[in-house]
mmCIF file of C-alpha atoms in Angstrom:
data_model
loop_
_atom_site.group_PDB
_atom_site.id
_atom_site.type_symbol
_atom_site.label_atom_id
_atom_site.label_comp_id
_atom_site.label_asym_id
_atom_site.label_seq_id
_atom_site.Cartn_x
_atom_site.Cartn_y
_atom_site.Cartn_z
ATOM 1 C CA UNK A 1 184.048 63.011 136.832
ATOM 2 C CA UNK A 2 184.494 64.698 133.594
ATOM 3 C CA UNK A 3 182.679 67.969 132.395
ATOM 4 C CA UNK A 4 179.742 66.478 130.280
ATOM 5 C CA UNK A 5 179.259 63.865 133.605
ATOM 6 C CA UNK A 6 179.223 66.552 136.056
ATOM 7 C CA UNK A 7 176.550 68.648 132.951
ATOM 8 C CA UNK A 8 174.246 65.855 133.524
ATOM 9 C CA UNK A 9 174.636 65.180 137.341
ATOM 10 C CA UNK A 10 173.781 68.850 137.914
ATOM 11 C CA UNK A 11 170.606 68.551 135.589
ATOM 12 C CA UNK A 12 169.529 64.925 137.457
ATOM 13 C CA UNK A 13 169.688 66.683 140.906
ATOM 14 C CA UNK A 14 166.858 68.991 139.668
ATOM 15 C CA UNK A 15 164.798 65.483 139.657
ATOM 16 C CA UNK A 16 165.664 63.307 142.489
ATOM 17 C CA UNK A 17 164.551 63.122 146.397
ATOM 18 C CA UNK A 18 166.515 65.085 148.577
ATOM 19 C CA UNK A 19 169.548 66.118 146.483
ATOM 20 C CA UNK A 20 171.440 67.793 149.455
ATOM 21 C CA UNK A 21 172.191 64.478 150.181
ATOM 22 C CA UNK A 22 174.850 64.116 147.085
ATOM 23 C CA UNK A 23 176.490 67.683 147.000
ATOM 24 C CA UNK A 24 178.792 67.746 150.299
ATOM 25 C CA UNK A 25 180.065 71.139 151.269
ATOM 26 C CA UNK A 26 179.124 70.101 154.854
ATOM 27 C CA UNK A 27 180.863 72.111 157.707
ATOM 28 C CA UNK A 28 183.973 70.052 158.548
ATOM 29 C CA UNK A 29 184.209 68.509 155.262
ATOM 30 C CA UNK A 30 187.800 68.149 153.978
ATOM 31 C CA UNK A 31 189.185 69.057 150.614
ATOM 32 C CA UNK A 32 193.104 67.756 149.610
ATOM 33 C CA UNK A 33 194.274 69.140 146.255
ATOM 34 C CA UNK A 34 194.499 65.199 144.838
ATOM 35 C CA UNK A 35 198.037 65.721 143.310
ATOM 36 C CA UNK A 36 199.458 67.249 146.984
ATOM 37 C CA UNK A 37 198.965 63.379 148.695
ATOM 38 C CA UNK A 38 200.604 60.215 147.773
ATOM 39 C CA UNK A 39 197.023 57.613 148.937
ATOM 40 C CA UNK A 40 193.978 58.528 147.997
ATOM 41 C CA UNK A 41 190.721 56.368 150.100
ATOM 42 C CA UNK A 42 187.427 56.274 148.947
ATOM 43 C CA UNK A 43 185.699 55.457 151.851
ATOM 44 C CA UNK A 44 181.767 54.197 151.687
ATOM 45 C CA UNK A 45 178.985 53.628 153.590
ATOM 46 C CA UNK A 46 176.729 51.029 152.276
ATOM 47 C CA UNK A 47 173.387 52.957 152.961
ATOM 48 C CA UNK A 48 171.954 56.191 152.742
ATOM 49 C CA UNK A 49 174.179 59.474 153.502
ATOM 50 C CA UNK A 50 171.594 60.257 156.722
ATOM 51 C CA UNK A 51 172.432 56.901 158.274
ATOM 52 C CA UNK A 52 176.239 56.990 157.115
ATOM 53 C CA UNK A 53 176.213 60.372 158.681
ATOM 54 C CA UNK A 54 175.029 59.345 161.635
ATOM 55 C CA UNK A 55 177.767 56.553 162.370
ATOM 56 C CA UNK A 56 180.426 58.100 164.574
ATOM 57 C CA UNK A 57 183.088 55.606 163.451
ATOM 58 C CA UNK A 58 183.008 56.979 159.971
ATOM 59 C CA UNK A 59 183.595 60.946 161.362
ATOM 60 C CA UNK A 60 186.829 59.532 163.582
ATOM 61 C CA UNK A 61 188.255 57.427 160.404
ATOM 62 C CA UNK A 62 187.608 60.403 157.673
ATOM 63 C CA UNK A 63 189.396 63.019 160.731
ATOM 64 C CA UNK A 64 191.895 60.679 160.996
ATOM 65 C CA UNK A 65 193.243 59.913 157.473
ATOM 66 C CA UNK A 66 192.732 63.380 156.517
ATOM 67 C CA UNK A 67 195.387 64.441 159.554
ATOM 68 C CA UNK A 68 198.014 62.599 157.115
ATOM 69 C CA UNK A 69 199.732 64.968 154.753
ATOM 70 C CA UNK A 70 200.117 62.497 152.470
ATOM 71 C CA UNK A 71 196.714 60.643 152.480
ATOM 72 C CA UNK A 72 193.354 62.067 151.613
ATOM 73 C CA UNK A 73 190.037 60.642 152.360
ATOM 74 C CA UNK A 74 186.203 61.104 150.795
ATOM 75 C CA UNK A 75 183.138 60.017 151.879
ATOM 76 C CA UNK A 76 180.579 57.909 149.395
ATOM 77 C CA UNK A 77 177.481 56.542 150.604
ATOM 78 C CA UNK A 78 174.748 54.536 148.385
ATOM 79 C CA UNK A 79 172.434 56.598 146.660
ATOM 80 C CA UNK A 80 168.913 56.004 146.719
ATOM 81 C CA UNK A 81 167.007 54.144 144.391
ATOM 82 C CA UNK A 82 165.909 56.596 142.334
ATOM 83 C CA UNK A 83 169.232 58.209 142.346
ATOM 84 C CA UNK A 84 170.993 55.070 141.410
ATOM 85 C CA UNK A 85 168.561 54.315 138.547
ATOM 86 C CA UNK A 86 168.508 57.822 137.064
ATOM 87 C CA UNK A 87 172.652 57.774 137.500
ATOM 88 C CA UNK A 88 172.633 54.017 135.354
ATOM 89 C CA UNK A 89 170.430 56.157 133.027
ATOM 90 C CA UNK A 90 173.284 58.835 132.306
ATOM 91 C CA UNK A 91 176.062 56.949 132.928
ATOM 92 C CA UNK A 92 177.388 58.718 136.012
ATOM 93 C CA UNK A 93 179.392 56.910 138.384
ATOM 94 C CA UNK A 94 179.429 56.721 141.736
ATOM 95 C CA UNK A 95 181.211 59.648 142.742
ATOM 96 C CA UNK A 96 182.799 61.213 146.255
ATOM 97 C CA UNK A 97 181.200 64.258 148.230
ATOM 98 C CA UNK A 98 184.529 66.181 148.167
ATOM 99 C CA UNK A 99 185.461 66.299 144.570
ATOM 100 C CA UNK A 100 182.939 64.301 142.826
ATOM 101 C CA UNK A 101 185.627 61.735 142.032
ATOM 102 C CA UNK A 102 184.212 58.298 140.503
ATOM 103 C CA UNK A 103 184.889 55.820 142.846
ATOM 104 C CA UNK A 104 187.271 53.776 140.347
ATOM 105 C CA UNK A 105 189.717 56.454 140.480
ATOM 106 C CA UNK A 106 190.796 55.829 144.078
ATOM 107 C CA UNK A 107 193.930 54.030 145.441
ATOM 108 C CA UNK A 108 192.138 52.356 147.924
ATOM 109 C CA UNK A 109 188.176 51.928 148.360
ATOM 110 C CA UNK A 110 187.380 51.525 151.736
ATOM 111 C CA UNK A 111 183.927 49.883 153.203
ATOM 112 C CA UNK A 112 182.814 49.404 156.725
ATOM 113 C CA UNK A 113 180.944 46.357 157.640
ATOM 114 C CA UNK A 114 177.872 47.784 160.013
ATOM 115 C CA UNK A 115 175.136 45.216 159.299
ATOM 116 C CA UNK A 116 175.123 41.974 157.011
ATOM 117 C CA UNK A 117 171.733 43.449 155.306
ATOM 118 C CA UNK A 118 174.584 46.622 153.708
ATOM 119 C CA UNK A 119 176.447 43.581 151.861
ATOM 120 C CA UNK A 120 174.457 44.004 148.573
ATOM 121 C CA UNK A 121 174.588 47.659 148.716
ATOM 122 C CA UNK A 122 177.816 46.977 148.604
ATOM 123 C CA UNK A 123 178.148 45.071 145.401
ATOM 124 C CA UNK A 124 175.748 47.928 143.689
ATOM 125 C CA UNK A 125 178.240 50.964 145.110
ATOM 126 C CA UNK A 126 181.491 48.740 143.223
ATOM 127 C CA UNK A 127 179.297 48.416 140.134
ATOM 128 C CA UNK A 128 177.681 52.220 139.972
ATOM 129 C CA UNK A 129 181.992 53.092 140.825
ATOM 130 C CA UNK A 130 182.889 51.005 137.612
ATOM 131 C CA UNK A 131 185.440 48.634 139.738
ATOM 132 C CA UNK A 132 184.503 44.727 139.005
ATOM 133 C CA UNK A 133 182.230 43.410 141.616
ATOM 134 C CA UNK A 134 184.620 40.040 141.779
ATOM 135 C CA UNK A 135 188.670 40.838 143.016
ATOM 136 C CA UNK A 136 189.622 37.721 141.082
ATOM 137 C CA UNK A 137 188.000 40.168 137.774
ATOM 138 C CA UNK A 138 189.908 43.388 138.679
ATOM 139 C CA UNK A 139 193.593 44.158 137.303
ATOM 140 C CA UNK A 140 196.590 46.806 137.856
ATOM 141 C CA UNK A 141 195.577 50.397 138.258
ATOM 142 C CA UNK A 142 192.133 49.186 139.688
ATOM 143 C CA UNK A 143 191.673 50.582 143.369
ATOM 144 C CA UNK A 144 192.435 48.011 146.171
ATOM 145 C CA UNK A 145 188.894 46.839 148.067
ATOM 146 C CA UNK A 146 188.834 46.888 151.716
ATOM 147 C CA UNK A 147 187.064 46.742 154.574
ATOM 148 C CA UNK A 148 186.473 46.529 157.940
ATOM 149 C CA UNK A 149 184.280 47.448 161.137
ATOM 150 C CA UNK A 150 182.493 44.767 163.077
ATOM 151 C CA UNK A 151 181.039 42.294 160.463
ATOM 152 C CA UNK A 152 184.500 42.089 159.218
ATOM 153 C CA UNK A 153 185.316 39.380 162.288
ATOM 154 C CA UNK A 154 183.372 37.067 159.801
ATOM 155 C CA UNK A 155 184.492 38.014 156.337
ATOM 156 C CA UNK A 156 183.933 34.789 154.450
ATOM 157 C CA UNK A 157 180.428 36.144 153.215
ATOM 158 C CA UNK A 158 182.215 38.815 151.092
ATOM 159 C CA UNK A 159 185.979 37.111 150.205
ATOM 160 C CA UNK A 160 184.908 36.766 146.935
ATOM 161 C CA UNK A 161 184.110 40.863 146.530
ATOM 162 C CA UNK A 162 187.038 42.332 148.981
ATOM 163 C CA UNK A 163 190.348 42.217 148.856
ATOM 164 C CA UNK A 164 191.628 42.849 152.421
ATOM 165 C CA UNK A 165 190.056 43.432 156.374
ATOM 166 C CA UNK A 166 190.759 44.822 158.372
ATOM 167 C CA UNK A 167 189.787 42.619 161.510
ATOM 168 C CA UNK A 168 189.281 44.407 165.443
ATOM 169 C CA UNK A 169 188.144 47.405 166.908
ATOM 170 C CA UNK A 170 191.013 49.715 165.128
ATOM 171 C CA UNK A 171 191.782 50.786 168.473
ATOM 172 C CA UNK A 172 195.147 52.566 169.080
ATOM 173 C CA UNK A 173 197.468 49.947 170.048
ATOM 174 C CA UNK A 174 200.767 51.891 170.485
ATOM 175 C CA UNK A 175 200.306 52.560 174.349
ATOM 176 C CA UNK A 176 201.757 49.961 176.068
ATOM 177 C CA UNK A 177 199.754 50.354 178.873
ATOM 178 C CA UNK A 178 196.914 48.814 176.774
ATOM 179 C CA UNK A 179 197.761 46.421 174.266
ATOM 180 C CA UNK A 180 195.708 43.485 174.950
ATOM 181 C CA UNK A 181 194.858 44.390 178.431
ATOM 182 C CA UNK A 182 191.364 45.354 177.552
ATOM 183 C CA UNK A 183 191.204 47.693 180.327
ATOM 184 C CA UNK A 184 190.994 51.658 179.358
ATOM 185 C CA UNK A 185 193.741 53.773 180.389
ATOM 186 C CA UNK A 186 194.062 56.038 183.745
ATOM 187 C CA UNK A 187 191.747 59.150 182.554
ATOM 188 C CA UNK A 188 189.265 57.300 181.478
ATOM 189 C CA UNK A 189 188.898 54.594 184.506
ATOM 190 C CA UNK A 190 185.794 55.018 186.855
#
């Protein structure tokens, strides 16, 4: 986000419901100095930051990228309406907690699939990010689209918007002990 952006996104947080909810600085948030990490993830939650928040999922996947030195991961969620109207109003884009990135400046956007009633939240966050709502529309040096999580075992309802899934639990495969068994492993058996 550039200066006169971030000028008008501090003045629009004087008017809007809850701003906390667009400011970050949370305890255990993560900030990466962008040009220390080769992958940068955008990675959004198609509803409100209090219910994105509140998904455990998210926390492990935004711990876990941020481990890698050479990746770096921020969290997005959809604003509110009157957020979203007022930031179509000044032309501010979507933008990460961390470092108030807009959402088209990411190597890789990342969405998980929670609920089917998210999907057009969805479609708003790529537009309000400036990335074209349609992969077939988007071109070199625009972020790759991803997603994943359990809606994503059905992905024909958004093939049109994403351009990869990730399909399964995300589960840690590399003990042998458990690949495909579907039986946990020693410390955590009954």
């Amino acid at each position: 986000m550039n200066e006169q952006e971030n000028a008008r996104l501090e003045k629009l947080l004087e008017t809007v419901q809850k701003p906390a909810r667009y400011i970050g600085g949370e305890m255990n948030s993560v900030r990466k100095d962008w040009n220390s990490v080769r992958c940068t993830f955008g990675f959004c939650f198609a509803d409100t930051y209090e219910i994105g928040m509140s998904h455990l999922g998210m926390k492990i996947l935004y711990y876990l990228i941020n481990q890698r030195p050479d990746a770096l991961c921020e969290r997005l969620f959809m604003p509110d309406a009157d957020m979203a109207d007022k930031m179509r109003e000044e032309h501010i884009p979507l933008f990460s907690l961390e470092s108030r990135k807009a959402l088209n400046h990411f190597d890789i956007v990342g969405f998980t699939l929670q609920y089917e009633m998210s999907y057009t939240n969805i479609l708003e966050m790529l537009d309000l990010g400036r990335i074209p709502i349609f992969g077939k529309d988007r071109k070199e040096g625009d972020p790759i689209v991803v997603a994943g999580g359990p809606c994503a075992f059905n992905p024909e309802n958004l093939a049109y918007f994403i351009d990869a899934f990730m399909i399964g639990d995300g589960a840690d495969r590399r003990d042998p002990g458990r690949a495909g068994s579907g039986s946990f492993p020693e410390r955590y058996s009954p």
